[in-house]
């Protein structure tokens, strides 16, 4: 159950939402995960990883609210926090419109903040996309050894679709299927999109596995994060996709 008064102490277990809260209300956050890298220089207590947070340490911070995500965080950890009497707000983000709705829910309704200007600017940036060129079809690996790709119902897949790139595995039964490299070679994609997170693909690690296929190296922060980075994402990602080599 959410507190009736605006929280004064917040712990975020989601890097995207950590940045969103910190940019909007510096000082509200008292804890964040080890993976919460934005904004740079964030000075809060670190509470472990997104998949293995230290729930006792979080409880010791006496937060009024913990912010989580159904994909990034594990339900047993969230249940332990609730059992300790801590309010937990769980988000679900699988499309761009849903990201904007959830950001408002977290910031305005969850944290009691005024809707930030950066959120309005981000929505405007995505409303004002230039006309699409011909659609391209891509495979989008997110891990190597074993190879895993974006499948159905993912935020990153929806972002790419709005930029004219159709995820070849968008109709797969799984959200992040394991696909043998030989099958990826045989899928007749126009492009391979290689983000630098969660696996850190780079010019030296990834493109060589797809000989003859143009490779777009993209920032995972702009492809998968839902927060202030959404404002610049259309331009940054478009430039990376155009520059595929």
JSON list of C-alpha atoms in Angstrom, two decimals:
[
{"chain": "A", "resi": 1, "resn": "UNK", "atom": "CA", "xyz": [0.00, 0.00, 0.00]},
{"chain": "A", "resi": 2, "resn": "UNK", "atom": "CA", "xyz": [1.31, 3.46, -0.88]},
{"chain": "A", "resi": 3, "resn": "UNK", "atom": "CA", "xyz": [1.84, 6.09, 1.80]},
{"chain": "A", "resi": 4, "resn": "UNK", "atom": "CA", "xyz": [-0.71, 8.93, 1.83]},
{"chain": "A", "resi": 5, "resn": "UNK", "atom": "CA", "xyz": [2.04, 11.50, 2.37]},
{"chain": "A", "resi": 6, "resn": "UNK", "atom": "CA", "xyz": [4.85, 12.06, -0.16]},
{"chain": "A", "resi": 7, "resn": "UNK", "atom": "CA", "xyz": [7.87, 9.92, 0.66]},
{"chain": "A", "resi": 8, "resn": "UNK", "atom": "CA", "xyz": [11.00, 11.62, 1.94]},
{"chain": "A", "resi": 9, "resn": "UNK", "atom": "CA", "xyz": [13.30, 8.60, 1.68]},
{"chain": "A", "resi": 10, "resn": "UNK", "atom": "CA", "xyz": [13.29, 6.51, -1.50]},
{"chain": "A", "resi": 11, "resn": "UNK", "atom": "CA", "xyz": [15.33, 3.48, -2.57]},
{"chain": "A", "resi": 12, "resn": "UNK", "atom": "CA", "xyz": [15.41, 2.61, -6.27]},
{"chain": "A", "resi": 13, "resn": "UNK", "atom": "CA", "xyz": [16.21, -0.87, -7.54]},
{"chain": "A", "resi": 14, "resn": "UNK", "atom": "CA", "xyz": [15.99, 0.15, -11.22]},
{"chain": "A", "resi": 15, "resn": "UNK", "atom": "CA", "xyz": [18.82, 2.12, -12.91]},
{"chain": "A", "resi": 16, "resn": "UNK", "atom": "CA", "xyz": [16.45, 3.95, -15.26]},
{"chain": "A", "resi": 17, "resn": "UNK", "atom": "CA", "xyz": [14.18, 5.04, -12.43]},
{"chain": "A", "resi": 18, "resn": "UNK", "atom": "CA", "xyz": [17.10, 5.94, -10.20]},
{"chain": "A", "resi": 19, "resn": "UNK", "atom": "CA", "xyz": [18.18, 8.47, -12.80]},
{"chain": "A", "resi": 20, "resn": "UNK", "atom": "CA", "xyz": [14.62, 9.72, -13.25]},
{"chain": "A", "resi": 21, "resn": "UNK", "atom": "CA", "xyz": [14.14, 10.38, -9.54]},
{"chain": "A", "resi": 22, "resn": "UNK", "atom": "CA", "xyz": [17.62, 11.83, -9.01]},
{"chain": "A", "resi": 23, "resn": "UNK", "atom": "CA", "xyz": [17.25, 14.24, -11.93]},
{"chain": "A", "resi": 24, "resn": "UNK", "atom": "CA", "xyz": [13.84, 15.36, -10.73]},
{"chain": "A", "resi": 25, "resn": "UNK", "atom": "CA", "xyz": [14.37, 15.61, -6.96]},
{"chain": "A", "resi": 26, "resn": "UNK", "atom": "CA", "xyz": [18.02, 15.50, -5.87]},
{"chain": "A", "resi": 27, "resn": "UNK", "atom": "CA", "xyz": [18.22, 14.35, -2.27]},
{"chain": "A", "resi": 28, "resn": "UNK", "atom": "CA", "xyz": [15.10, 12.19, -2.30]},
{"chain": "A", "resi": 29, "resn": "UNK", "atom": "CA", "xyz": [17.04, 8.99, -2.98]},
{"chain": "A", "resi": 30, "resn": "UNK", "atom": "CA", "xyz": [18.83, 7.36, -0.05]},
{"chain": "A", "resi": 31, "resn": "UNK", "atom": "CA", "xyz": [19.71, 4.05, -1.72]},
{"chain": "A", "resi": 32, "resn": "UNK", "atom": "CA", "xyz": [20.21, 2.49, -5.15]},
{"chain": "A", "resi": 33, "resn": "UNK", "atom": "CA", "xyz": [21.68, -0.64, -6.70]},
{"chain": "A", "resi": 34, "resn": "UNK", "atom": "CA", "xyz": [25.32, -1.10, -7.68]},
{"chain": "A", "resi": 35, "resn": "UNK", "atom": "CA", "xyz": [24.18, -0.88, -11.33]},
{"chain": "A", "resi": 36, "resn": "UNK", "atom": "CA", "xyz": [22.62, 2.56, -10.94]},
{"chain": "A", "resi": 37, "resn": "UNK", "atom": "CA", "xyz": [25.28, 4.54, -12.81]},
{"chain": "A", "resi": 38, "resn": "UNK", "atom": "CA", "xyz": [23.32, 7.70, -13.63]},
{"chain": "A", "resi": 39, "resn": "UNK", "atom": "CA", "xyz": [23.46, 10.51, -12.84]},
{"chain": "A", "resi": 40, "resn": "UNK", "atom": "CA", "xyz": [27.24, 10.50, -12.56]},
{"chain": "A", "resi": 41, "resn": "UNK", "atom": "CA", "xyz": [28.46, 11.01, -9.03]},
{"chain": "A", "resi": 42, "resn": "UNK", "atom": "CA", "xyz": [25.22, 9.82, -7.41]},
{"chain": "A", "resi": 43, "resn": "UNK", "atom": "CA", "xyz": [26.03, 9.71, -3.68]},
{"chain": "A", "resi": 44, "resn": "UNK", "atom": "CA", "xyz": [23.67, 7.22, -2.04]},
{"chain": "A", "resi": 45, "resn": "UNK", "atom": "CA", "xyz": [24.01, 3.95, -0.17]},
{"chain": "A", "resi": 46, "resn": "UNK", "atom": "CA", "xyz": [24.50, 1.02, -2.54]},
{"chain": "A", "resi": 47, "resn": "UNK", "atom": "CA", "xyz": [22.27, -1.95, -1.78]},
{"chain": "A", "resi": 48, "resn": "UNK", "atom": "CA", "xyz": [23.54, -4.70, -4.09]},
{"chain": "A", "resi": 49, "resn": "UNK", "atom": "CA", "xyz": [22.40, -5.78, -7.54]},
{"chain": "A", "resi": 50, "resn": "UNK", "atom": "CA", "xyz": [19.02, -5.63, -9.18]},
{"chain": "A", "resi": 51, "resn": "UNK", "atom": "CA", "xyz": [18.67, -9.40, -8.90]},
{"chain": "A", "resi": 52, "resn": "UNK", "atom": "CA", "xyz": [20.26, -9.77, -5.46]},
{"chain": "A", "resi": 53, "resn": "UNK", "atom": "CA", "xyz": [19.59, -6.65, -3.39]},
{"chain": "A", "resi": 54, "resn": "UNK", "atom": "CA", "xyz": [20.48, -6.68, 0.30]},
{"chain": "A", "resi": 55, "resn": "UNK", "atom": "CA", "xyz": [16.97, -6.44, 1.72]},
{"chain": "A", "resi": 56, "resn": "UNK", "atom": "CA", "xyz": [18.22, -6.04, 5.29]},
{"chain": "A", "resi": 57, "resn": "UNK", "atom": "CA", "xyz": [20.38, -3.12, 4.27]},
{"chain": "A", "resi": 58, "resn": "UNK", "atom": "CA", "xyz": [17.46, -1.56, 2.45]},
{"chain": "A", "resi": 59, "resn": "UNK", "atom": "CA", "xyz": [15.24, -1.93, 5.52]},
{"chain": "A", "resi": 60, "resn": "UNK", "atom": "CA", "xyz": [17.95, -0.34, 7.69]},
{"chain": "A", "resi": 61, "resn": "UNK", "atom": "CA", "xyz": [17.73, 2.77, 5.50]},
{"chain": "A", "resi": 62, "resn": "UNK", "atom": "CA", "xyz": [14.10, 3.14, 6.65]},
{"chain": "A", "resi": 63, "resn": "UNK", "atom": "CA", "xyz": [12.75, 4.13, 3.22]},
{"chain": "A", "resi": 64, "resn": "UNK", "atom": "CA", "xyz": [9.23, 5.38, 2.80]},
{"chain": "A", "resi": 65, "resn": "UNK", "atom": "CA", "xyz": [9.15, 3.83, -0.68]},
{"chain": "A", "resi": 66, "resn": "UNK", "atom": "CA", "xyz": [11.10, 1.31, -2.75]},
{"chain": "A", "resi": 67, "resn": "UNK", "atom": "CA", "xyz": [10.81, 1.55, -6.54]},
{"chain": "A", "resi": 68, "resn": "UNK", "atom": "CA", "xyz": [11.11, -1.70, -8.51]},
{"chain": "A", "resi": 69, "resn": "UNK", "atom": "CA", "xyz": [10.34, -3.27, -11.87]},
{"chain": "A", "resi": 70, "resn": "UNK", "atom": "CA", "xyz": [8.65, -6.58, -12.63]},
{"chain": "A", "resi": 71, "resn": "UNK", "atom": "CA", "xyz": [11.36, -7.61, -15.07]},
{"chain": "A", "resi": 72, "resn": "UNK", "atom": "CA", "xyz": [14.50, -6.33, -13.39]},
{"chain": "A", "resi": 73, "resn": "UNK", "atom": "CA", "xyz": [13.73, -7.33, -9.81]},
{"chain": "A", "resi": 74, "resn": "UNK", "atom": "CA", "xyz": [12.74, -10.64, -8.22]},
{"chain": "A", "resi": 75, "resn": "UNK", "atom": "CA", "xyz": [9.41, -11.06, -6.47]},
{"chain": "A", "resi": 76, "resn": "UNK", "atom": "CA", "xyz": [10.89, -12.85, -3.39]},
{"chain": "A", "resi": 77, "resn": "UNK", "atom": "CA", "xyz": [13.05, -9.79, -2.67]},
{"chain": "A", "resi": 78, "resn": "UNK", "atom": "CA", "xyz": [10.10, -7.45, -3.06]},
{"chain": "A", "resi": 79, "resn": "UNK", "atom": "CA", "xyz": [7.98, -9.68, -0.84]},
{"chain": "A", "resi": 80, "resn": "UNK", "atom": "CA", "xyz": [10.67, -9.54, 1.86]},
{"chain": "A", "resi": 81, "resn": "UNK", "atom": "CA", "xyz": [10.59, -5.74, 1.76]},
{"chain": "A", "resi": 82, "resn": "UNK", "atom": "CA", "xyz": [6.80, -5.69, 2.01]},
{"chain": "A", "resi": 83, "resn": "UNK", "atom": "CA", "xyz": [6.99, -8.10, 4.94]},
{"chain": "A", "resi": 84, "resn": "UNK", "atom": "CA", "xyz": [9.27, -5.57, 6.64]},
{"chain": "A", "resi": 85, "resn": "UNK", "atom": "CA", "xyz": [6.51, -2.99, 6.32]},
{"chain": "A", "resi": 86, "resn": "UNK", "atom": "CA", "xyz": [8.03, -1.07, 3.41]},
{"chain": "A", "resi": 87, "resn": "UNK", "atom": "CA", "xyz": [5.88, 0.29, 0.58]},
{"chain": "A", "resi": 88, "resn": "UNK", "atom": "CA", "xyz": [7.00, -1.08, -2.80]},
{"chain": "A", "resi": 89, "resn": "UNK", "atom": "CA", "xyz": [5.98, 0.41, -6.15]},
{"chain": "A", "resi": 90, "resn": "UNK", "atom": "CA", "xyz": [6.43, -2.10, -8.97]},
{"chain": "A", "resi": 91, "resn": "UNK", "atom": "CA", "xyz": [6.54, -0.86, -12.56]},
{"chain": "A", "resi": 92, "resn": "UNK", "atom": "CA", "xyz": [5.97, -2.66, -15.85]},
{"chain": "A", "resi": 93, "resn": "UNK", "atom": "CA", "xyz": [7.56, -1.19, -18.98]},
{"chain": "A", "resi": 94, "resn": "UNK", "atom": "CA", "xyz": [7.21, -3.06, -22.28]},
{"chain": "A", "resi": 95, "resn": "UNK", "atom": "CA", "xyz": [6.35, -0.24, -24.68]},
{"chain": "A", "resi": 96, "resn": "UNK", "atom": "CA", "xyz": [7.29, 3.41, -25.05]},
{"chain": "A", "resi": 97, "resn": "UNK", "atom": "CA", "xyz": [3.82, 4.75, -24.13]},
{"chain": "A", "resi": 98, "resn": "UNK", "atom": "CA", "xyz": [3.83, 2.50, -21.08]},
{"chain": "A", "resi": 99, "resn": "UNK", "atom": "CA", "xyz": [7.25, 3.91, -20.10]},
{"chain": "A", "resi": 100, "resn": "UNK", "atom": "CA", "xyz": [5.86, 7.45, -20.14]},
{"chain": "A", "resi": 101, "resn": "UNK", "atom": "CA", "xyz": [2.83, 6.41, -18.09]},
{"chain": "A", "resi": 102, "resn": "UNK", "atom": "CA", "xyz": [4.96, 4.58, -15.54]},
{"chain": "A", "resi": 103, "resn": "UNK", "atom": "CA", "xyz": [7.40, 7.46, -15.21]},
{"chain": "A", "resi": 104, "resn": "UNK", "atom": "CA", "xyz": [4.51, 9.75, -14.32]},
{"chain": "A", "resi": 105, "resn": "UNK", "atom": "CA", "xyz": [3.15, 7.17, -11.89]},
{"chain": "A", "resi": 106, "resn": "UNK", "atom": "CA", "xyz": [6.52, 6.87, -10.15]},
{"chain": "A", "resi": 107, "resn": "UNK", "atom": "CA", "xyz": [7.40, 10.55, -10.03]},
{"chain": "A", "resi": 108, "resn": "UNK", "atom": "CA", "xyz": [4.04, 12.26, -9.60]},
{"chain": "A", "resi": 109, "resn": "UNK", "atom": "CA", "xyz": [1.84, 9.69, -7.88]},
{"chain": "A", "resi": 110, "resn": "UNK", "atom": "CA", "xyz": [4.52, 7.62, -6.14]},
{"chain": "A", "resi": 111, "resn": "UNK", "atom": "CA", "xyz": [6.99, 10.31, -5.07]},
{"chain": "A", "resi": 112, "resn": "UNK", "atom": "CA", "xyz": [4.59, 13.26, -4.91]},
{"chain": "A", "resi": 113, "resn": "UNK", "atom": "CA", "xyz": [6.69, 15.38, -7.27]},
{"chain": "A", "resi": 114, "resn": "UNK", "atom": "CA", "xyz": [5.66, 17.88, -9.92]},
{"chain": "A", "resi": 115, "resn": "UNK", "atom": "CA", "xyz": [5.77, 16.44, -13.42]},
{"chain": "A", "resi": 116, "resn": "UNK", "atom": "CA", "xyz": [9.29, 17.27, -14.65]},
{"chain": "A", "resi": 117, "resn": "UNK", "atom": "CA", "xyz": [10.00, 19.27, -17.78]},
{"chain": "A", "resi": 118, "resn": "UNK", "atom": "CA", "xyz": [12.35, 16.58, -19.09]},
{"chain": "A", "resi": 119, "resn": "UNK", "atom": "CA", "xyz": [9.43, 14.15, -19.26]},
{"chain": "A", "resi": 120, "resn": "UNK", "atom": "CA", "xyz": [7.40, 16.55, -21.40]},
{"chain": "A", "resi": 121, "resn": "UNK", "atom": "CA", "xyz": [10.43, 17.11, -23.64]},
{"chain": "A", "resi": 122, "resn": "UNK", "atom": "CA", "xyz": [10.97, 13.36, -24.03]},
{"chain": "A", "resi": 123, "resn": "UNK", "atom": "CA", "xyz": [7.37, 12.76, -25.04]},
{"chain": "A", "resi": 124, "resn": "UNK", "atom": "CA", "xyz": [7.62, 15.59, -27.57]},
{"chain": "A", "resi": 125, "resn": "UNK", "atom": "CA", "xyz": [10.83, 14.14, -29.02]},
{"chain": "A", "resi": 126, "resn": "UNK", "atom": "CA", "xyz": [9.06, 10.86, -29.77]},
{"chain": "A", "resi": 127, "resn": "UNK", "atom": "CA", "xyz": [5.93, 12.55, -31.14]},
{"chain": "A", "resi": 128, "resn": "UNK", "atom": "CA", "xyz": [8.01, 14.55, -33.60]},
{"chain": "A", "resi": 129, "resn": "UNK", "atom": "CA", "xyz": [9.94, 11.73, -35.26]},
{"chain": "A", "resi": 130, "resn": "UNK", "atom": "CA", "xyz": [10.85, 12.33, -38.91]},
{"chain": "A", "resi": 131, "resn": "UNK", "atom": "CA", "xyz": [9.07, 10.32, -41.58]},
{"chain": "A", "resi": 132, "resn": "UNK", "atom": "CA", "xyz": [10.40, 6.78, -41.79]},
{"chain": "A", "resi": 133, "resn": "UNK", "atom": "CA", "xyz": [12.51, 5.52, -44.60]},
{"chain": "A", "resi": 134, "resn": "UNK", "atom": "CA", "xyz": [12.07, 1.93, -45.76]},
{"chain": "A", "resi": 135, "resn": "UNK", "atom": "CA", "xyz": [11.68, -0.46, -42.82]},
{"chain": "A", "resi": 136, "resn": "UNK", "atom": "CA", "xyz": [14.57, -2.75, -42.04]},
{"chain": "A", "resi": 137, "resn": "UNK", "atom": "CA", "xyz": [14.49, -6.13, -40.31]},
{"chain": "A", "resi": 138, "resn": "UNK", "atom": "CA", "xyz": [17.02, -6.82, -37.58]},
{"chain": "A", "resi": 139, "resn": "UNK", "atom": "CA", "xyz": [18.20, -9.38, -35.09]},
{"chain": "A", "resi": 140, "resn": "UNK", "atom": "CA", "xyz": [19.02, -7.82, -31.74]},
{"chain": "A", "resi": 141, "resn": "UNK", "atom": "CA", "xyz": [21.35, -9.91, -29.57]},
{"chain": "A", "resi": 142, "resn": "UNK", "atom": "CA", "xyz": [21.43, -9.06, -25.88]},
{"chain": "A", "resi": 143, "resn": "UNK", "atom": "CA", "xyz": [23.83, -11.80, -24.76]},
{"chain": "A", "resi": 144, "resn": "UNK", "atom": "CA", "xyz": [26.60, -14.00, -26.08]},
{"chain": "A", "resi": 145, "resn": "UNK", "atom": "CA", "xyz": [27.64, -17.46, -24.91]},
{"chain": "A", "resi": 146, "resn": "UNK", "atom": "CA", "xyz": [24.85, -18.44, -25.27]},
{"chain": "A", "resi": 147, "resn": "UNK", "atom": "CA", "xyz": [23.37, -16.17, -27.91]},
{"chain": "A", "resi": 148, "resn": "UNK", "atom": "CA", "xyz": [20.14, -14.53, -26.73]},
{"chain": "A", "resi": 149, "resn": "UNK", "atom": "CA", "xyz": [18.07, -12.00, -28.66]},
{"chain": "A", "resi": 150, "resn": "UNK", "atom": "CA", "xyz": [15.14, -9.70, -28.16]},
{"chain": "A", "resi": 151, "resn": "UNK", "atom": "CA", "xyz": [11.89, -11.60, -28.59]},
{"chain": "A", "resi": 152, "resn": "UNK", "atom": "CA", "xyz": [8.29, -10.57, -28.07]},
{"chain": "A", "resi": 153, "resn": "UNK", "atom": "CA", "xyz": [6.89, -7.77, -25.98]},
{"chain": "A", "resi": 154, "resn": "UNK", "atom": "CA", "xyz": [10.03, -5.79, -25.11]},
{"chain": "A", "resi": 155, "resn": "UNK", "atom": "CA", "xyz": [10.55, -2.08, -24.56]},
{"chain": "A", "resi": 156, "resn": "UNK", "atom": "CA", "xyz": [13.69, -2.06, -26.73]},
{"chain": "A", "resi": 157, "resn": "UNK", "atom": "CA", "xyz": [11.83, -3.79, -29.55]},
{"chain": "A", "resi": 158, "resn": "UNK", "atom": "CA", "xyz": [9.09, -1.17, -29.44]},
{"chain": "A", "resi": 159, "resn": "UNK", "atom": "CA", "xyz": [11.67, 1.64, -29.48]},
{"chain": "A", "resi": 160, "resn": "UNK", "atom": "CA", "xyz": [13.37, 0.17, -32.55]},
{"chain": "A", "resi": 161, "resn": "UNK", "atom": "CA", "xyz": [10.04, -0.33, -34.33]},
{"chain": "A", "resi": 162, "resn": "UNK", "atom": "CA", "xyz": [9.31, 3.39, -33.96]},
{"chain": "A", "resi": 163, "resn": "UNK", "atom": "CA", "xyz": [12.63, 4.09, -35.68]},
{"chain": "A", "resi": 164, "resn": "UNK", "atom": "CA", "xyz": [11.83, 1.84, -38.62]},
{"chain": "A", "resi": 165, "resn": "UNK", "atom": "CA", "xyz": [13.60, -1.32, -37.47]},
{"chain": "A", "resi": 166, "resn": "UNK", "atom": "CA", "xyz": [11.48, -4.44, -37.10]},
{"chain": "A", "resi": 167, "resn": "UNK", "atom": "CA", "xyz": [12.75, -7.06, -34.68]},
{"chain": "A", "resi": 168, "resn": "UNK", "atom": "CA", "xyz": [12.77, -10.35, -36.58]},
{"chain": "A", "resi": 169, "resn": "UNK", "atom": "CA", "xyz": [11.96, -12.28, -33.40]},
{"chain": "A", "resi": 170, "resn": "UNK", "atom": "CA", "xyz": [9.16, -9.96, -32.24]},
{"chain": "A", "resi": 171, "resn": "UNK", "atom": "CA", "xyz": [6.63, -12.78, -32.54]},
{"chain": "A", "resi": 172, "resn": "UNK", "atom": "CA", "xyz": [8.72, -15.40, -30.75]},
{"chain": "A", "resi": 173, "resn": "UNK", "atom": "CA", "xyz": [7.00, -17.19, -27.87]},
{"chain": "A", "resi": 174, "resn": "UNK", "atom": "CA", "xyz": [9.73, -16.04, -25.47]},
{"chain": "A", "resi": 175, "resn": "UNK", "atom": "CA", "xyz": [10.76, -12.51, -24.59]},
{"chain": "A", "resi": 176, "resn": "UNK", "atom": "CA", "xyz": [14.50, -13.27, -24.65]},
{"chain": "A", "resi": 177, "resn": "UNK", "atom": "CA", "xyz": [14.94, -16.51, -26.58]},
{"chain": "A", "resi": 178, "resn": "UNK", "atom": "CA", "xyz": [18.19, -18.40, -26.93]},
{"chain": "A", "resi": 179, "resn": "UNK", "atom": "CA", "xyz": [18.88, -18.80, -30.63]},
{"chain": "A", "resi": 180, "resn": "UNK", "atom": "CA", "xyz": [21.88, -20.71, -32.06]},
{"chain": "A", "resi": 181, "resn": "UNK", "atom": "CA", "xyz": [24.20, -18.54, -34.11]},
{"chain": "A", "resi": 182, "resn": "UNK", "atom": "CA", "xyz": [23.63, -20.68, -37.21]},
{"chain": "A", "resi": 183, "resn": "UNK", "atom": "CA", "xyz": [19.90, -19.90, -36.96]},
{"chain": "A", "resi": 184, "resn": "UNK", "atom": "CA", "xyz": [20.65, -16.18, -36.66]},
{"chain": "A", "resi": 185, "resn": "UNK", "atom": "CA", "xyz": [22.77, -16.42, -39.80]},
{"chain": "A", "resi": 186, "resn": "UNK", "atom": "CA", "xyz": [19.93, -18.13, -41.66]},
{"chain": "A", "resi": 187, "resn": "UNK", "atom": "CA", "xyz": [17.20, -15.68, -40.68]},
{"chain": "A", "resi": 188, "resn": "UNK", "atom": "CA", "xyz": [17.70, -13.26, -43.60]},
{"chain": "A", "resi": 189, "resn": "UNK", "atom": "CA", "xyz": [17.84, -10.08, -41.54]},
{"chain": "A", "resi": 190, "resn": "UNK", "atom": "CA", "xyz": [18.93, -6.78, -43.08]},
{"chain": "A", "resi": 191, "resn": "UNK", "atom": "CA", "xyz": [20.80, -5.66, -39.97]},
{"chain": "A", "resi": 192, "resn": "UNK", "atom": "CA", "xyz": [22.18, -6.77, -36.62]},
{"chain": "A", "resi": 193, "resn": "UNK", "atom": "CA", "xyz": [21.72, -4.31, -33.74]},
{"chain": "A", "resi": 194, "resn": "UNK", "atom": "CA", "xyz": [24.29, -4.71, -30.97]},
{"chain": "A", "resi": 195, "resn": "UNK", "atom": "CA", "xyz": [23.70, -2.77, -27.73]},
{"chain": "A", "resi": 196, "resn": "UNK", "atom": "CA", "xyz": [26.44, -2.35, -25.13]},
{"chain": "A", "resi": 197, "resn": "UNK", "atom": "CA", "xyz": [24.28, -3.72, -22.32]},
{"chain": "A", "resi": 198, "resn": "UNK", "atom": "CA", "xyz": [23.46, -6.09, -20.76]},
{"chain": "A", "resi": 199, "resn": "UNK", "atom": "CA", "xyz": [26.25, -7.73, -22.77]},
{"chain": "A", "resi": 200, "resn": "UNK", "atom": "CA", "xyz": [28.89, -5.18, -23.72]},
{"chain": "A", "resi": 201, "resn": "UNK", "atom": "CA", "xyz": [29.02, -5.63, -27.48]},
{"chain": "A", "resi": 202, "resn": "UNK", "atom": "CA", "xyz": [31.65, -3.49, -29.19]},
{"chain": "A", "resi": 203, "resn": "UNK", "atom": "CA", "xyz": [33.33, -3.02, -32.56]},
{"chain": "A", "resi": 204, "resn": "UNK", "atom": "CA", "xyz": [35.74, -5.83, -31.59]},
{"chain": "A", "resi": 205, "resn": "UNK", "atom": "CA", "xyz": [33.18, -8.12, -29.96]},
{"chain": "A", "resi": 206, "resn": "UNK", "atom": "CA", "xyz": [30.02, -8.89, -31.91]},
{"chain": "A", "resi": 207, "resn": "UNK", "atom": "CA", "xyz": [30.09, -7.72, -35.53]},
{"chain": "A", "resi": 208, "resn": "UNK", "atom": "CA", "xyz": [32.58, -10.41, -36.52]},
{"chain": "A", "resi": 209, "resn": "UNK", "atom": "CA", "xyz": [29.96, -13.05, -35.66]},
{"chain": "A", "resi": 210, "resn": "UNK", "atom": "CA", "xyz": [27.72, -11.73, -38.44]},
{"chain": "A", "resi": 211, "resn": "UNK", "atom": "CA", "xyz": [29.96, -11.54, -41.52]},
{"chain": "A", "resi": 212, "resn": "UNK", "atom": "CA", "xyz": [28.42, -9.64, -44.40]},
{"chain": "A", "resi": 213, "resn": "UNK", "atom": "CA", "xyz": [25.60, -8.21, -42.28]},
{"chain": "A", "resi": 214, "resn": "UNK", "atom": "CA", "xyz": [25.59, -4.49, -41.44]},
{"chain": "A", "resi": 215, "resn": "UNK", "atom": "CA", "xyz": [26.05, -3.99, -37.70]},
{"chain": "A", "resi": 216, "resn": "UNK", "atom": "CA", "xyz": [24.68, -1.06, -35.71]},
{"chain": "A", "resi": 217, "resn": "UNK", "atom": "CA", "xyz": [26.46, -0.58, -32.38]},
{"chain": "A", "resi": 218, "resn": "UNK", "atom": "CA", "xyz": [24.02, 1.26, -30.12]},
{"chain": "A", "resi": 219, "resn": "UNK", "atom": "CA", "xyz": [24.03, 2.62, -26.59]},
{"chain": "A", "resi": 220, "resn": "UNK", "atom": "CA", "xyz": [22.09, 0.35, -24.27]},
{"chain": "A", "resi": 221, "resn": "UNK", "atom": "CA", "xyz": [21.22, 3.34, -22.14]},
{"chain": "A", "resi": 222, "resn": "UNK", "atom": "CA", "xyz": [19.37, 4.95, -25.05]},
{"chain": "A", "resi": 223, "resn": "UNK", "atom": "CA", "xyz": [17.82, 1.69, -26.22]},
{"chain": "A", "resi": 224, "resn": "UNK", "atom": "CA", "xyz": [16.70, 0.13, -22.95]},
{"chain": "A", "resi": 225, "resn": "UNK", "atom": "CA", "xyz": [16.52, 2.87, -20.31]},
{"chain": "A", "resi": 226, "resn": "UNK", "atom": "CA", "xyz": [13.28, 4.73, -19.61]},
{"chain": "A", "resi": 227, "resn": "UNK", "atom": "CA", "xyz": [14.08, 8.05, -17.98]},
{"chain": "A", "resi": 228, "resn": "UNK", "atom": "CA", "xyz": [15.76, 11.33, -18.94]},
{"chain": "A", "resi": 229, "resn": "UNK", "atom": "CA", "xyz": [17.71, 9.52, -21.68]},
{"chain": "A", "resi": 230, "resn": "UNK", "atom": "CA", "xyz": [14.45, 9.14, -23.62]},
{"chain": "A", "resi": 231, "resn": "UNK", "atom": "CA", "xyz": [14.71, 12.78, -24.70]},
{"chain": "A", "resi": 232, "resn": "UNK", "atom": "CA", "xyz": [17.88, 12.20, -26.70]},
{"chain": "A", "resi": 233, "resn": "UNK", "atom": "CA", "xyz": [17.21, 8.60, -27.68]},
{"chain": "A", "resi": 234, "resn": "UNK", "atom": "CA", "xyz": [15.54, 9.23, -31.07]},
{"chain": "A", "resi": 235, "resn": "UNK", "atom": "CA", "xyz": [18.51, 11.20, -32.44]},
{"chain": "A", "resi": 236, "resn": "UNK", "atom": "CA", "xyz": [21.24, 9.08, -30.82]},
{"chain": "A", "resi": 237, "resn": "UNK", "atom": "CA", "xyz": [19.74, 5.78, -31.95]},
{"chain": "A", "resi": 238, "resn": "UNK", "atom": "CA", "xyz": [18.89, 7.05, -35.44]},
{"chain": "A", "resi": 239, "resn": "UNK", "atom": "CA", "xyz": [22.49, 8.12, -35.96]},
{"chain": "A", "resi": 240, "resn": "UNK", "atom": "CA", "xyz": [23.75, 4.72, -34.84]},
{"chain": "A", "resi": 241, "resn": "UNK", "atom": "CA", "xyz": [21.33, 2.89, -37.12]},
{"chain": "A", "resi": 242, "resn": "UNK", "atom": "CA", "xyz": [22.20, 5.06, -40.12]},
{"chain": "A", "resi": 243, "resn": "UNK", "atom": "CA", "xyz": [25.89, 4.49, -39.41]},
{"chain": "A", "resi": 244, "resn": "UNK", "atom": "CA", "xyz": [25.59, 0.68, -39.45]},
{"chain": "A", "resi": 245, "resn": "UNK", "atom": "CA", "xyz": [28.62, -0.80, -41.18]}
]
